[in-house]
Coordinates of C-alpha atoms (C1' of nucleotides) in Angstrom, one line a residue:
Chain A
X36 CA 0.0 0.0 0.0
X37 CA 2.7 2.5 1.0
X38 CA 4.7 1.6 -2.1
X39 CA 1.7 2.2 -4.4
X40 CA 0.9 5.6 -2.6
X41 CA 4.5 6.7 -3.2
X42 CA 5.4 6.7 0.5
X43 CA 8.7 4.9 0.1
X44 CA 10.0 5.7 3.5
X45 CA 7.2 3.9 5.3
X46 CA 7.3 1.1 2.8
X47 CA 11.0 0.6 3.3
X48 CA 10.6 0.5 7.1
X49 CA 8.1 -2.3 6.8
X50 CA 10.2 -4.1 4.2
X51 CA 13.4 -3.9 6.3
X52 CA 11.5 -4.9 9.5
X53 CA 10.0 -8.0 8.0
X54 CA 11.7 -11.2 9.2
X55 CA 10.6 -13.1 6.1
X56 CA 10.6 -11.3 2.7
X57 CA 8.6 -13.1 0.0
X58 CA 8.9 -12.4 -3.7
X59 CA 5.7 -10.3 -3.6
X60 CA 7.4 -7.9 -1.2
X61 CA 10.5 -7.7 -3.2
X62 CA 8.5 -6.9 -6.3
X63 CA 6.4 -4.3 -4.5
X64 CA 9.3 -2.4 -3.0
X65 CA 11.0 -2.5 -6.4
X66 CA 7.9 -1.3 -8.2
X67 CA 7.7 1.6 -5.7
X68 CA 11.2 2.8 -6.5
X69 CA 10.7 2.4 -10.2
X70 CA 7.5 4.4 -10.1
X71 CA 9.3 7.1 -8.1
X72 CA 12.1 7.1 -10.6
X73 CA 14.7 6.4 -7.9
X74 CA 17.0 4.3 -10.0
X75 CA 19.8 4.0 -7.4
X76 CA 17.5 2.4 -4.8
X77 CA 15.7 0.4 -7.5
X78 CA 19.0 -1.0 -8.8
X79 CA 20.2 -1.8 -5.2
X80 CA 17.0 -3.7 -4.5
X81 CA 17.1 -5.4 -7.8
X82 CA 20.6 -6.7 -7.3
X83 CA 19.6 -8.1 -3.9
X84 CA 16.6 -9.9 -5.2
X85 CA 16.8 -13.7 -4.8
X86 CA 14.8 -14.3 -7.9
X87 CA 14.3 -11.7 -10.6
X88 CA 11.2 -12.1 -12.7
X89 CA 10.9 -10.9 -16.3
X90 CA 8.4 -8.1 -15.4
X91 CA 10.8 -6.6 -12.8
X92 CA 13.7 -6.7 -15.3
X93 CA 11.6 -5.2 -18.1
X94 CA 10.6 -2.2 -15.9
X95 CA 14.2 -1.8 -14.8
X96 CA 15.3 -1.5 -18.4
X97 CA 12.7 1.1 -19.0
X98 CA 13.8 3.1 -15.9
X99 CA 17.4 3.0 -17.0
X100 CA 16.3 4.2 -20.5
X101 CA 14.7 7.3 -18.8
X102 CA 17.8 7.8 -16.8
X103 CA 19.9 7.9 -20.0
X104 CA 21.9 4.8 -18.9
X105 CA 21.7 2.6 -22.0
X106 CA 24.9 0.7 -21.1
X107 CA 23.5 -0.4 -17.8
X108 CA 20.3 -1.3 -19.5
X109 CA 22.2 -3.5 -22.0
X110 CA 24.1 -5.2 -19.2
X111 CA 20.8 -6.0 -17.4
X112 CA 19.2 -7.2 -20.6
X113 CA 22.1 -9.5 -21.5
X114 CA 22.0 -11.1 -18.0
X115 CA 18.3 -12.0 -18.3
X116 CA 17.7 -15.7 -18.4
X117 CA 14.3 -15.3 -20.0
X118 CA 13.3 -12.5 -22.4
X119 CA 9.9 -11.8 -23.8
X120 CA 8.7 -9.4 -26.5
X121 CA 8.4 -6.7 -23.8
X122 CA 12.1 -7.1 -22.9
X123 CA 13.2 -6.7 -26.5
X124 CA 10.8 -3.8 -26.9
X125 CA 12.2 -2.1 -23.8
X126 CA 15.9 -2.4 -24.9
X127 CA 15.2 -1.4 -28.4
X128 CA 13.2 1.7 -27.2
X129 CA 16.0 2.4 -24.7
X130 CA 18.6 2.6 -27.5
X131 CA 16.3 4.6 -29.7
X132 CA 15.6 7.2 -26.9
X133 CA 19.3 7.5 -26.2
X134 CA 20.4 8.3 -29.7
X135 CA 21.7 4.8 -30.4
X136 CA 19.4 4.2 -33.4
X137 CA 21.7 1.8 -35.2
X138 CA 22.0 -0.4 -32.1
X139 CA 18.2 -0.3 -31.9
X140 CA 17.9 -1.7 -35.4
X141 CA 20.6 -4.3 -34.7
X142 CA 18.7 -5.4 -31.6
X143 CA 15.6 -5.8 -33.7
X144 CA 17.5 -8.0 -36.2
X145 CA 18.7 -10.1 -33.2
X146 CA 15.1 -10.4 -32.0
X147 CA 14.0 -11.7 -35.3
X148 CA 16.8 -14.2 -35.6
X149 CA 15.8 -15.4 -32.1
X150 CA 12.4 -16.1 -33.4
X151 CA 10.6 -13.8 -31.1
X152 CA 7.3 -12.8 -32.7
X153 CA 6.8 -9.0 -33.0
X154 CA 3.9 -7.0 -31.7
X155 CA 2.6 -3.5 -32.5
X156 CA 4.5 -1.8 -29.7
X157 CA 8.0 -2.9 -30.6
X158 CA 7.4 -1.9 -34.3
X159 CA 6.7 1.7 -33.1
X160 CA 10.2 1.9 -31.6
X161 CA 11.8 0.3 -34.6
X162 CA 10.1 2.8 -36.9
X163 CA 11.2 5.6 -34.7
X164 CA 14.9 4.4 -35.0
X165 CA 14.5 4.0 -38.8
X166 CA 13.1 7.6 -39.0
X167 CA 16.1 9.0 -37.1
X168 CA 18.5 7.1 -39.4
X169 CA 16.6 8.1 -42.5
X170 CA 16.6 4.4 -43.2
X171 CA 13.8 4.2 -45.8
X172 CA 14.5 0.5 -46.7
X173 CA 14.3 -0.7 -43.1
X174 CA 11.2 1.4 -42.5
X175 CA 9.5 0.0 -45.5
X176 CA 10.4 -3.6 -44.4
X177 CA 8.8 -2.9 -41.0
X178 CA 5.7 -1.5 -42.8
X179 CA 5.5 -4.7 -44.8
X180 CA 5.8 -6.7 -41.6
X181 CA 3.0 -4.8 -39.9
X182 CA 0.7 -5.3 -42.9
X183 CA 1.6 -9.0 -43.1
X184 CA 0.9 -9.6 -39.4
X185 CA -2.3 -7.6 -39.6
X186 CA -1.4 -5.1 -36.9
X187 CA -1.8 -2.0 -39.0
X188 CA -4.8 -0.4 -37.3
X189 CA -2.9 0.7 -34.2
X190 CA -2.9 4.5 -33.8
X191 CA 0.7 4.8 -32.5
X192 CA 1.9 2.5 -35.3
X193 CA 0.2 4.6 -38.0
X194 CA 1.8 7.7 -36.5
X195 CA 5.2 6.1 -36.4
X196 CA 4.8 5.1 -40.1
X197 CA 3.8 8.6 -41.1
X198 CA 6.7 10.0 -39.2
X199 CA 9.1 7.4 -40.7
X200 CA 8.0 8.2 -44.3
X201 CA 8.1 12.0 -43.6
X202 CA 11.6 11.7 -42.1
X203 CA 12.8 9.7 -45.1
X204 CA 11.5 12.4 -47.4
X205 CA 8.9 10.1 -48.8
X206 CA 6.0 12.6 -48.7
X207 CA 3.7 10.7 -51.1
X208 CA 3.8 7.5 -48.9
X209 CA 3.2 9.6 -45.8
X210 CA 0.4 11.4 -47.4
X211 CA -1.2 8.2 -48.6
X212 CA -1.3 6.9 -45.1
X213 CA -2.6 10.2 -43.9
X214 CA -5.4 10.3 -46.4
X215 CA -6.4 6.7 -46.3
X216 CA -9.1 7.0 -43.6
X217 CA -7.0 5.3 -40.8
X218 CA -7.5 6.2 -37.2
X219 CA -5.5 9.4 -36.8
X220 CA -4.9 12.2 -34.4
X221 CA -3.0 15.5 -33.8
X222 CA 0.3 13.6 -33.8
X223 CA -0.4 12.3 -37.3
X224 CA -1.0 15.8 -38.7
X225 CA 2.1 17.2 -36.9
X226 CA 4.3 14.5 -38.3
X227 CA 2.9 15.2 -41.8
X228 CA 3.7 18.9 -41.3
X229 CA 7.2 18.1 -40.1
X230 CA 7.7 16.0 -43.3
X231 CA 7.0 18.9 -45.6
X232 CA 9.4 21.1 -43.6
X233 CA 12.2 18.5 -43.7
X234 CA 11.8 18.3 -47.5
X235 CA 12.1 22.1 -47.6
X236 CA 8.6 22.3 -49.1
X237 CA 7.9 25.5 -47.2
X238 CA 4.8 26.6 -49.1
X239 CA 3.2 23.2 -49.0
X240 CA 4.0 23.1 -45.3
X241 CA 2.4 26.5 -44.7
X242 CA -0.6 25.5 -46.7
X243 CA -1.0 22.3 -44.8
X244 CA -0.5 24.2 -41.5
X245 CA -3.2 26.7 -42.4
X246 CA -5.6 24.0 -43.3
X247 CA -5.2 22.0 -40.1
X248 CA -8.5 21.8 -38.3
X249 CA -6.8 21.6 -35.0
X250 CA -3.5 23.0 -34.0
X251 CA -1.7 22.3 -30.7
X252 CA 1.4 23.8 -29.3
X253 CA 3.5 21.3 -31.1
X254 CA 1.9 22.2 -34.5
X255 CA 2.9 25.9 -33.9
X256 CA 6.3 25.0 -32.7
X257 CA 6.9 22.7 -35.7
X258 CA 6.1 25.5 -38.1
X259 CA 8.1 28.1 -36.2
X260 CA 11.2 25.9 -36.0
X261 CA 10.7 24.7 -39.6
X262 CA 11.1 28.3 -40.7
X263 CA 14.2 28.6 -38.6
X264 CA 15.8 25.5 -40.0
X265 CA 15.2 26.6 -43.5
X266 CA 17.0 29.9 -42.7
X267 CA 13.7 31.9 -42.9
X268 CA 14.4 33.8 -39.7
X269 CA 12.1 36.7 -40.2
X270 CA 9.3 34.3 -40.9
X271 CA 10.2 32.5 -37.7
X272 CA 9.8 35.7 -35.7
X273 CA 6.6 36.7 -37.5
X274 CA 4.9 33.4 -37.0
X275 CA 6.0 33.4 -33.3
X276 CA 4.1 36.7 -32.9
X277 CA 1.0 35.2 -34.4
X278 CA 1.4 32.1 -32.2
X279 CA 1.3 34.4 -29.2
X280 CA -1.7 36.4 -30.4
X281 CA -3.5 33.0 -30.6
X282 CA -2.6 32.6 -26.9
X283 CA -0.5 29.5 -27.3
X284 CA 2.1 29.8 -24.7
X285 CA 5.5 28.9 -26.1
X286 CA 7.4 26.2 -24.3
X287 CA 11.1 25.5 -24.1
X288 CA 11.3 23.8 -27.5
X289 CA 9.5 26.7 -29.3
X290 CA 11.7 29.3 -27.7
X291 CA 14.8 27.5 -28.8
X292 CA 13.9 28.1 -32.4
X293 CA 13.0 31.7 -31.8
X294 CA 16.3 32.3 -30.0
X295 CA 18.2 30.7 -32.8
X296 CA 16.4 33.0 -35.3
X297 CA 17.3 36.0 -33.0
X298 CA 21.0 34.8 -33.0
X299 CA 21.1 34.7 -36.8
X300 CA 19.4 38.1 -37.2
X301 CA 21.4 39.8 -34.3
X302 CA 17.9 40.6 -33.1
X303 CA 19.2 41.3 -29.6
X304 CA 16.0 43.1 -28.5
X305 CA 13.8 40.2 -29.3
X306 CA 16.3 37.8 -27.9
X307 CA 16.4 39.6 -24.6
X308 CA 12.6 39.6 -24.6
X309 CA 12.6 35.8 -24.8
X310 CA 15.1 35.7 -21.9
X311 CA 12.8 37.8 -19.8
X312 CA 9.9 35.6 -20.8
X313 CA 11.7 32.5 -19.6
X314 CA 12.4 34.2 -16.3
X315 CA 8.9 35.5 -15.8
X316 CA 7.2 32.2 -16.6
X317 CA 9.7 30.2 -14.5
X318 CA 10.6 28.0 -17.4
X319 CA 13.4 25.6 -16.8
X320 CA 16.6 26.4 -18.7
X321 CA 17.3 22.9 -19.9
X322 CA 20.6 22.2 -21.6
X323 CA 19.4 22.9 -25.1
X324 CA 17.6 26.1 -24.1
X325 CA 20.7 27.2 -22.2
X326 CA 22.9 26.5 -25.1
X327 CA 20.7 28.5 -27.5
X328 CA 20.5 31.4 -25.0
X329 CA 24.3 31.5 -24.6
X330 CA 24.7 31.3 -28.3
X331 CA 22.2 34.1 -28.9
X332 CA 24.1 36.5 -26.6
X333 CA 27.5 35.4 -28.0
X334 CA 26.4 35.9 -31.6
X335 CA 25.2 39.4 -30.6
X336 CA 28.6 40.0 -29.1
X337 CA 27.3 40.3 -25.6
X338 CA 29.9 38.1 -23.9
X339 CA 29.1 39.1 -20.3
X340 CA 25.4 38.3 -20.6
X341 CA 26.3 34.9 -22.2
X342 CA 28.6 34.0 -19.4
X343 CA 26.1 35.1 -16.9
X344 CA 23.5 32.7 -18.4
X345 CA 26.1 30.0 -18.5
X346 CA 26.9 30.4 -14.8
X347 CA 23.3 30.3 -13.9
X348 CA 22.5 27.0 -15.6
X349 CA 22.3 24.2 -13.0
X350 CA 22.6 21.3 -15.4
X351 CA 25.3 22.2 -17.8
X352 CA 25.3 19.9 -20.8
X353 CA 28.4 19.5 -23.0
X354 CA 26.7 21.7 -25.6
X355 CA 26.4 24.6 -23.1
X356 CA 30.2 24.4 -22.5
X357 CA 30.7 24.2 -26.3
X358 CA 28.6 27.3 -26.8
X359 CA 30.6 29.3 -24.2
X360 CA 34.0 28.1 -25.5
X361 CA 33.1 28.8 -29.1
X362 CA 31.5 32.1 -28.2
X363 CA 34.6 33.2 -26.2
X364 CA 36.9 32.1 -29.0
X365 CA 35.0 33.9 -31.7
X366 CA 34.6 37.1 -29.6
X367 CA 38.3 37.5 -29.3
X368 CA 38.7 36.0 -25.8
X369 CA 40.6 33.0 -26.8
X370 CA 42.6 32.7 -23.6
X371 CA 39.3 32.6 -21.6
X372 CA 38.0 30.0 -24.0
X373 CA 40.9 27.7 -23.3
X374 CA 40.5 28.4 -19.5
X375 CA 36.9 27.3 -19.8
X376 CA 38.0 24.1 -21.6
X377 CA 40.4 23.1 -18.8
X378 CA 37.8 24.0 -16.2
X379 CA 35.4 21.6 -18.0
X380 CA 37.9 18.8 -18.1
X381 CA 38.7 19.3 -14.4
X382 CA 35.0 18.6 -13.8
X383 CA 35.4 15.3 -15.6
X384 CA 33.2 16.2 -18.6
X385 CA 34.1 14.6 -21.8
X386 CA 34.6 17.0 -24.7
X387 CA 33.1 16.1 -28.1
X388 CA 34.1 17.1 -31.7
X389 CA 32.2 20.4 -31.5
X390 CA 34.2 21.3 -28.4
X391 CA 37.4 20.9 -30.3
X392 CA 36.2 23.2 -33.1
X393 CA 36.1 25.9 -30.4
X394 CA 39.4 24.9 -28.8
X395 CA 41.2 24.9 -32.2
X396 CA 39.6 28.1 -33.2
X397 CA 41.0 29.6 -30.0
X398 CA 44.5 28.4 -30.8
X399 CA 44.2 29.7 -34.4
X400 CA 43.2 33.1 -32.9
X401 CA 46.2 33.1 -30.5
X402 CA 48.5 31.7 -33.2
X403 CA 49.7 29.0 -30.7
X404 CA 51.0 26.3 -33.1
X405 CA 52.4 24.0 -30.4
X406 CA 49.2 24.2 -28.3
X407 CA 47.0 23.7 -31.4
X408 CA 49.0 20.6 -32.4
X409 CA 48.8 19.2 -28.9
X410 CA 45.0 19.6 -28.7
X411 CA 44.6 18.2 -32.2
X412 CA 46.6 15.1 -31.4
X413 CA 44.8 14.7 -28.1
X414 CA 41.5 14.3 -29.9
X415 CA 42.2 10.8 -31.1
X416 CA 44.8 9.8 -28.5
X417 CA 43.0 11.0 -25.3
X418 CA 39.4 11.3 -26.4
X419 CA 38.9 8.8 -29.2
X420 CA 37.5 11.6 -31.4
X421 CA 38.3 11.4 -35.1
X422 CA 39.2 14.9 -36.4
X423 CA 36.9 16.0 -39.2
X424 CA 37.3 18.5 -42.0
X425 CA 36.7 21.5 -39.7
X426 CA 39.4 20.5 -37.3
X427 CA 41.8 19.9 -40.1
X428 CA 40.8 23.3 -41.6
X429 CA 41.5 25.0 -38.3
X430 CA 45.0 23.5 -37.9
X431 CA 45.9 24.1 -41.5
X432 CA 44.9 27.7 -41.1
X433 CA 46.9 27.9 -37.9
X434 CA 50.0 26.5 -39.5
X435 CA 49.6 28.7 -42.5
X436 CA 49.3 31.8 -40.4
X437 CA 52.6 30.9 -38.7
X438 CA 54.3 30.5 -42.1
X439 CA 54.7 26.8 -41.7
X440 CA 53.4 26.2 -45.2
X441 CA 55.2 22.9 -45.7
X442 CA 53.7 21.5 -42.6
X443 CA 50.3 22.8 -43.6
X444 CA 50.6 21.0 -47.0
X445 CA 51.7 17.8 -45.3
X446 CA 48.6 17.9 -43.1
X447 CA 46.4 18.4 -46.2
X448 CA 48.1 15.4 -47.8
X449 CA 47.5 13.1 -44.9
X450 CA 44.1 14.6 -44.2
X451 CA 41.2 12.2 -44.2
X452 CA 40.4 9.4 -43.8
X453 CA 39.2 6.0 -44.9
X454 CA 35.6 6.1 -46.2
X455 CA 33.6 5.0 -43.2
X456 CA 31.2 2.3 -44.0
X457 CA 28.8 2.8 -41.2
X458 CA 26.7 5.6 -40.0
X459 CA 27.2 9.2 -40.8
X460 CA 28.5 9.2 -44.4
X461 CA 25.8 6.9 -45.7
X462 CA 23.1 8.8 -43.9
X463 CA 24.4 12.1 -44.9
X464 CA 24.6 10.9 -48.5
X465 CA 21.0 9.8 -48.5
X466 CA 19.9 13.0 -47.0
X467 CA 21.8 15.3 -49.4
X468 CA 21.0 13.3 -52.5
X469 CA 17.3 13.5 -51.7
X470 CA 17.5 17.3 -51.0
X471 CA 19.2 17.8 -54.3
X472 CA 16.5 15.9 -56.1
X473 CA 13.8 18.0 -54.4
X474 CA 15.6 21.3 -55.0
X475 CA 18.2 21.0 -57.7
X476 CA 19.6 24.5 -57.2
X477 CA 20.0 24.4 -53.5
X478 CA 23.6 25.2 -52.9
X479 CA 23.7 24.1 -49.3
X480 CA 22.8 20.5 -50.1
X481 CA 25.5 20.3 -52.8
X482 CA 28.1 21.8 -50.5
X483 CA 27.1 19.3 -47.8
X484 CA 27.4 16.4 -50.1
X485 CA 30.7 17.5 -51.6
X486 CA 32.1 18.1 -48.1
X487 CA 30.9 14.7 -47.0
X488 CA 32.8 13.0 -49.8
X489 CA 35.8 15.1 -49.2
X490 CA 35.8 14.4 -45.5
X491 CA 35.9 10.7 -46.2
X492 CA 38.6 10.8 -48.8
X493 CA 36.3 10.4 -51.8
X494 CA 37.8 13.3 -53.6
X495 CA 36.7 12.4 -57.1
X496 CA 33.1 12.3 -56.1
X497 CA 33.5 15.5 -54.2
X498 CA 34.9 17.2 -57.3
X499 CA 32.1 15.7 -59.4
X500 CA 29.5 17.3 -57.2
X501 CA 31.2 20.7 -57.4
X502 CA 31.2 20.3 -61.2
X503 CA 27.5 19.6 -61.2
X504 CA 27.0 22.7 -59.2
X505 CA 28.6 24.8 -61.8
X506 CA 26.7 23.0 -64.6
X507 CA 23.4 23.7 -63.0
X508 CA 24.5 27.2 -62.2
X509 CA 23.8 26.7 -58.5
X510 CA 23.7 30.3 -57.3
X511 CA 26.5 31.7 -55.2
X512 CA 25.4 33.4 -52.0
X513 CA 25.4 37.1 -52.4
X514 CA 27.0 39.2 -49.6
X515 CA 24.4 40.2 -47.1
X516 CA 24.5 42.1 -43.8
X517 CA 21.9 42.6 -41.1
X518 CA 21.7 45.3 -38.4
X519 CA 19.1 45.7 -35.7
X520 CA 17.8 49.2 -35.1
X521 CA 14.7 50.1 -33.0
X522 CA 13.7 46.5 -32.6
X523 CA 13.6 45.9 -36.4
X524 CA 16.2 44.0 -38.4
X525 CA 17.3 45.7 -41.5
X526 CA 18.8 43.8 -44.4
X527 CA 21.4 45.0 -46.9
X528 CA 22.8 43.3 -49.9
X529 CA 26.1 44.1 -51.7
X530 CA 25.5 47.0 -54.1
X531 CA 21.9 47.3 -53.0
X532 CA 20.4 50.8 -53.1
X533 CA 16.8 50.0 -52.3
X534 CA 16.7 51.0 -48.6
X535 CA 14.3 53.9 -48.1
X536 CA 17.1 55.9 -46.2
X537 CA 19.6 55.2 -48.9
X538 CA 20.4 59.0 -49.4
X539 CA 21.3 59.4 -45.8
X540 CA 23.4 56.2 -45.9
X541 CA 25.2 57.5 -49.0
X542 CA 25.8 60.8 -47.2
X543 CA 27.4 59.0 -44.2
X544 CA 29.5 56.8 -46.4
X545 CA 30.9 59.9 -48.3
X546 CA 31.6 61.6 -45.0
X547 CA 33.5 58.5 -43.8
X548 CA 35.5 58.3 -47.0
X549 CA 36.3 62.0 -46.8
X550 CA 37.5 61.8 -43.1
X551 CA 39.5 58.7 -44.0
X552 CA 41.2 60.5 -46.9
X553 CA 42.0 63.5 -44.6
X554 CA 43.9 61.1 -42.4
X555 CA 45.7 59.6 -45.3
X556 CA 44.0 56.2 -45.1
X557 CA 43.9 54.5 -48.5
X558 CA 41.0 52.2 -49.4
X559 CA 42.1 48.6 -49.4
X560 CA 41.1 47.2 -52.8
X561 CA 42.8 43.9 -52.7
X562 CA 39.6 42.1 -51.7
X563 CA 37.7 43.1 -54.8
X564 CA 37.6 40.6 -57.6
X565 CA 35.8 42.7 -60.1
X566 CA 37.4 43.5 -63.5
X567 CA 37.1 47.3 -63.2
X568 CA 39.5 50.1 -62.8
X569 CA 40.6 51.2 -59.4
X570 CA 38.3 54.3 -59.1
X571 CA 35.3 52.1 -59.7
X572 CA 36.6 49.6 -57.3
X573 CA 36.5 52.3 -54.6
X574 CA 32.9 53.0 -55.4
X575 CA 31.9 49.3 -55.4
X576 CA 33.6 48.9 -52.0
X577 CA 31.3 51.6 -50.7
X578 CA 28.5 49.3 -51.6
X579 CA 29.6 46.3 -49.6
X580 CA 26.7 45.2 -47.5
X581 CA 28.5 45.5 -44.2
X582 CA 29.4 49.1 -45.0
X583 CA 25.8 49.9 -45.8
X584 CA 24.7 48.3 -42.6
X585 CA 27.3 50.1 -40.5
X586 CA 26.4 53.5 -42.0
X587 CA 22.7 52.8 -41.4
X588 CA 23.5 51.9 -37.8
X589 CA 25.4 55.2 -37.4
X590 CA 22.3 57.3 -38.3
X591 CA 19.6 55.1 -36.7
X592 CA 21.0 53.7 -33.4
X593 CA 21.4 56.2 -30.6
X594 CA 24.7 56.5 -28.8
X595 CA 26.2 54.8 -26.8
X596 CA 24.5 51.6 -28.0
X597 CA 27.0 49.6 -30.0
X598 CA 26.2 48.9 -33.7
X599 CA 25.8 45.2 -34.2
X600 CA 26.2 43.9 -37.7
X601 CA 26.1 40.3 -38.9
X602 CA 27.5 39.4 -42.3
X603 CA 27.0 36.0 -44.1
X604 CA 30.5 36.0 -45.6
X605 CA 33.8 37.2 -44.3
X606 CA 34.3 40.9 -43.8
X607 CA 36.5 42.4 -46.5
X608 CA 39.8 44.3 -45.8
X609 CA 38.4 47.7 -46.8
X610 CA 35.3 47.4 -44.6
X611 CA 37.5 46.3 -41.7
X612 CA 39.6 49.4 -42.2
X613 CA 36.5 51.6 -42.4
X614 CA 35.0 50.0 -39.3
X615 CA 38.2 50.8 -37.3
X616 CA 38.1 54.4 -38.6
X617 CA 34.4 54.8 -37.8
X618 CA 34.9 53.4 -34.3
X619 CA 37.5 56.1 -33.6
X620 CA 36.2 59.1 -35.6
X621 CA 32.6 58.7 -34.5
X622 CA 33.4 57.2 -31.0
X623 CA 31.1 54.3 -31.7
X624 CA 31.6 50.7 -30.7
X625 CA 30.9 48.4 -33.6
X626 CA 30.6 44.6 -33.5
X627 CA 30.7 42.8 -36.9
X628 CA 30.0 39.1 -36.8
X629 CA 31.2 37.4 -40.0
X630 CA 31.5 33.7 -41.0
X631 CA 34.4 33.1 -38.7
X632 CA 34.5 35.5 -35.8
X633 CA 33.3 38.6 -34.1
X634 CA 35.1 41.9 -34.7
X635 CA 34.8 44.2 -31.8
X636 CA 35.8 47.7 -33.1
X637 CA 36.6 50.3 -30.4
X638 CA 38.7 53.4 -30.5
X639 CA 40.2 52.6 -33.9
X640 CA 41.3 49.0 -33.0
X641 CA 39.8 45.6 -33.7
X642 CA 39.7 42.7 -31.2
X643 CA 41.0 40.4 -34.0
X644 CA 44.3 42.3 -34.2
X645 CA 43.8 42.6 -38.0
X646 CA 44.1 38.9 -38.6
X647 CA 41.0 37.0 -39.6
Chain B
dA1343 C1' 6.3 -4.3 -17.9
dG1344 C1' 7.7 -1.9 -23.4
dC1345 C1' 5.7 2.7 -28.0
dT1346 C1' 4.5 7.8 -31.8
dG1347 C1' 5.1 14.5 -33.3
dG1348 C1' 8.4 20.2 -32.5
dC1349 C1' 14.5 21.9 -30.0
dA1350 C1' 21.0 24.0 -29.7
dC1351 C1' 26.7 24.6 -30.1
dG1352 C1' 30.7 23.5 -35.7

DNA sequence: AGCTGGCACG
């Protein structure tokens, strides 16, 4: 009774006081701890049990799954003398929920070869794993199995099927199930919506979303985050406004996408609003939300606020550490970034490959060749992490900067890496091939595929993809800069004169050029690859998007607020020169975030020390 | 006793 009511203290007193403990008592006390989620006590009781029945073991596996302890669950599973379909189902779902999708599918294969008959519940977990792996073939096999065994009218299974086809970019198959008069619910519709978004079919997604008879918080959140993942950040923020007008309170997951949009748009005002919202509503800053919040502040150049958020997070995940390390490194505080890294290691946290992108970026920034090499070598030796293209890129850059060109070349020679037969490459290849099919001119997918081949040593195929890009005239990304002023994000493209305040911008740019000439500062035309004479070069430099954005910031952001600009490409030498001049002449702090790092301009100097 | 949808750092 005590155990069922959750009063484990009284239950335990009775249990410990009993002279004879029968198997019912053992099972009751165990069930009490499992229900309460007390895995330590549950495991202790479990290990003392004279006879462990299958039901108790099955529930233990499920508990360990929730506690993110798949290794312990596997050990327990392997020690079981008798396993039924629920045991298999529990271990498969455990792997699936702990991002071990491949292991989940392997377990399912073992289950089949053991001759254990499947039921509808285990198929749901197998389909979930197939969806995560974008394993269309496996998914279809499971679908066939479900049809053959006649268990295809189970709601969760239908939803898992729709989700699997959606995740594997097979919209027609998902839609057939959705339209075929099966028993469906809100989850079915949300999975369908998510499928359109994964396929980048934004207009179809929006049409489907608008036509949904019922929308719950997940529907809104799916659409909002779908915009963000397709780089439609203004749409993300706009739909988020509508979501709130409809009185859907955003939860942690929705806010993550909104913050990520704010980070991309340097929309600091909206980002701060979200932070306040989180505090006011007492939302828990989970590791993902914390990471995104840190990243938003870091991407806006607000290092202090980012570190404050980081310090306030109770449960710091590895990604929170990564966000702070990368943020410090890109904001010109490389020494602090490396300090954070050693602090993290002291706490016994294992770095991952993202951590090392930050660590190596810090070394590149500092120009510390020996340290960079040491960290690079420690990846494989100490942490069993295979360096990827980004890590190599960082080290090559670092060596190149130090003038060690021969070493840099050698590194490129021995770069990657045997084609890996399992996991990421195959999955990445499936995903990018499908995206290219859906959207032949999408440059991101081509670049992704090409990088994938390159990173696994399949150079010829990488080159082939690049050639196809040229053939299809996949568009190059134009230079684009954003600046927030008065709560609105303004967008400028290179050479773009369409802004309503263009005359004022022009006036400011001419004034900047005049003041720079007075001080004998020559424009730096080396970064311009246009076939025009030098006078025109100077004019075209005026039109660089970051310069337009900075000039607009000067006239529309009141002092002493810093001007925060984000550029999608790297800042050019001349704009860098101009930014330094502006920061001194006009006494304005400027932060320009480019593809690689943040440039903090103050009093005529840049935090990057003129190397970027 | 086991199961399905939206989420971040490169």
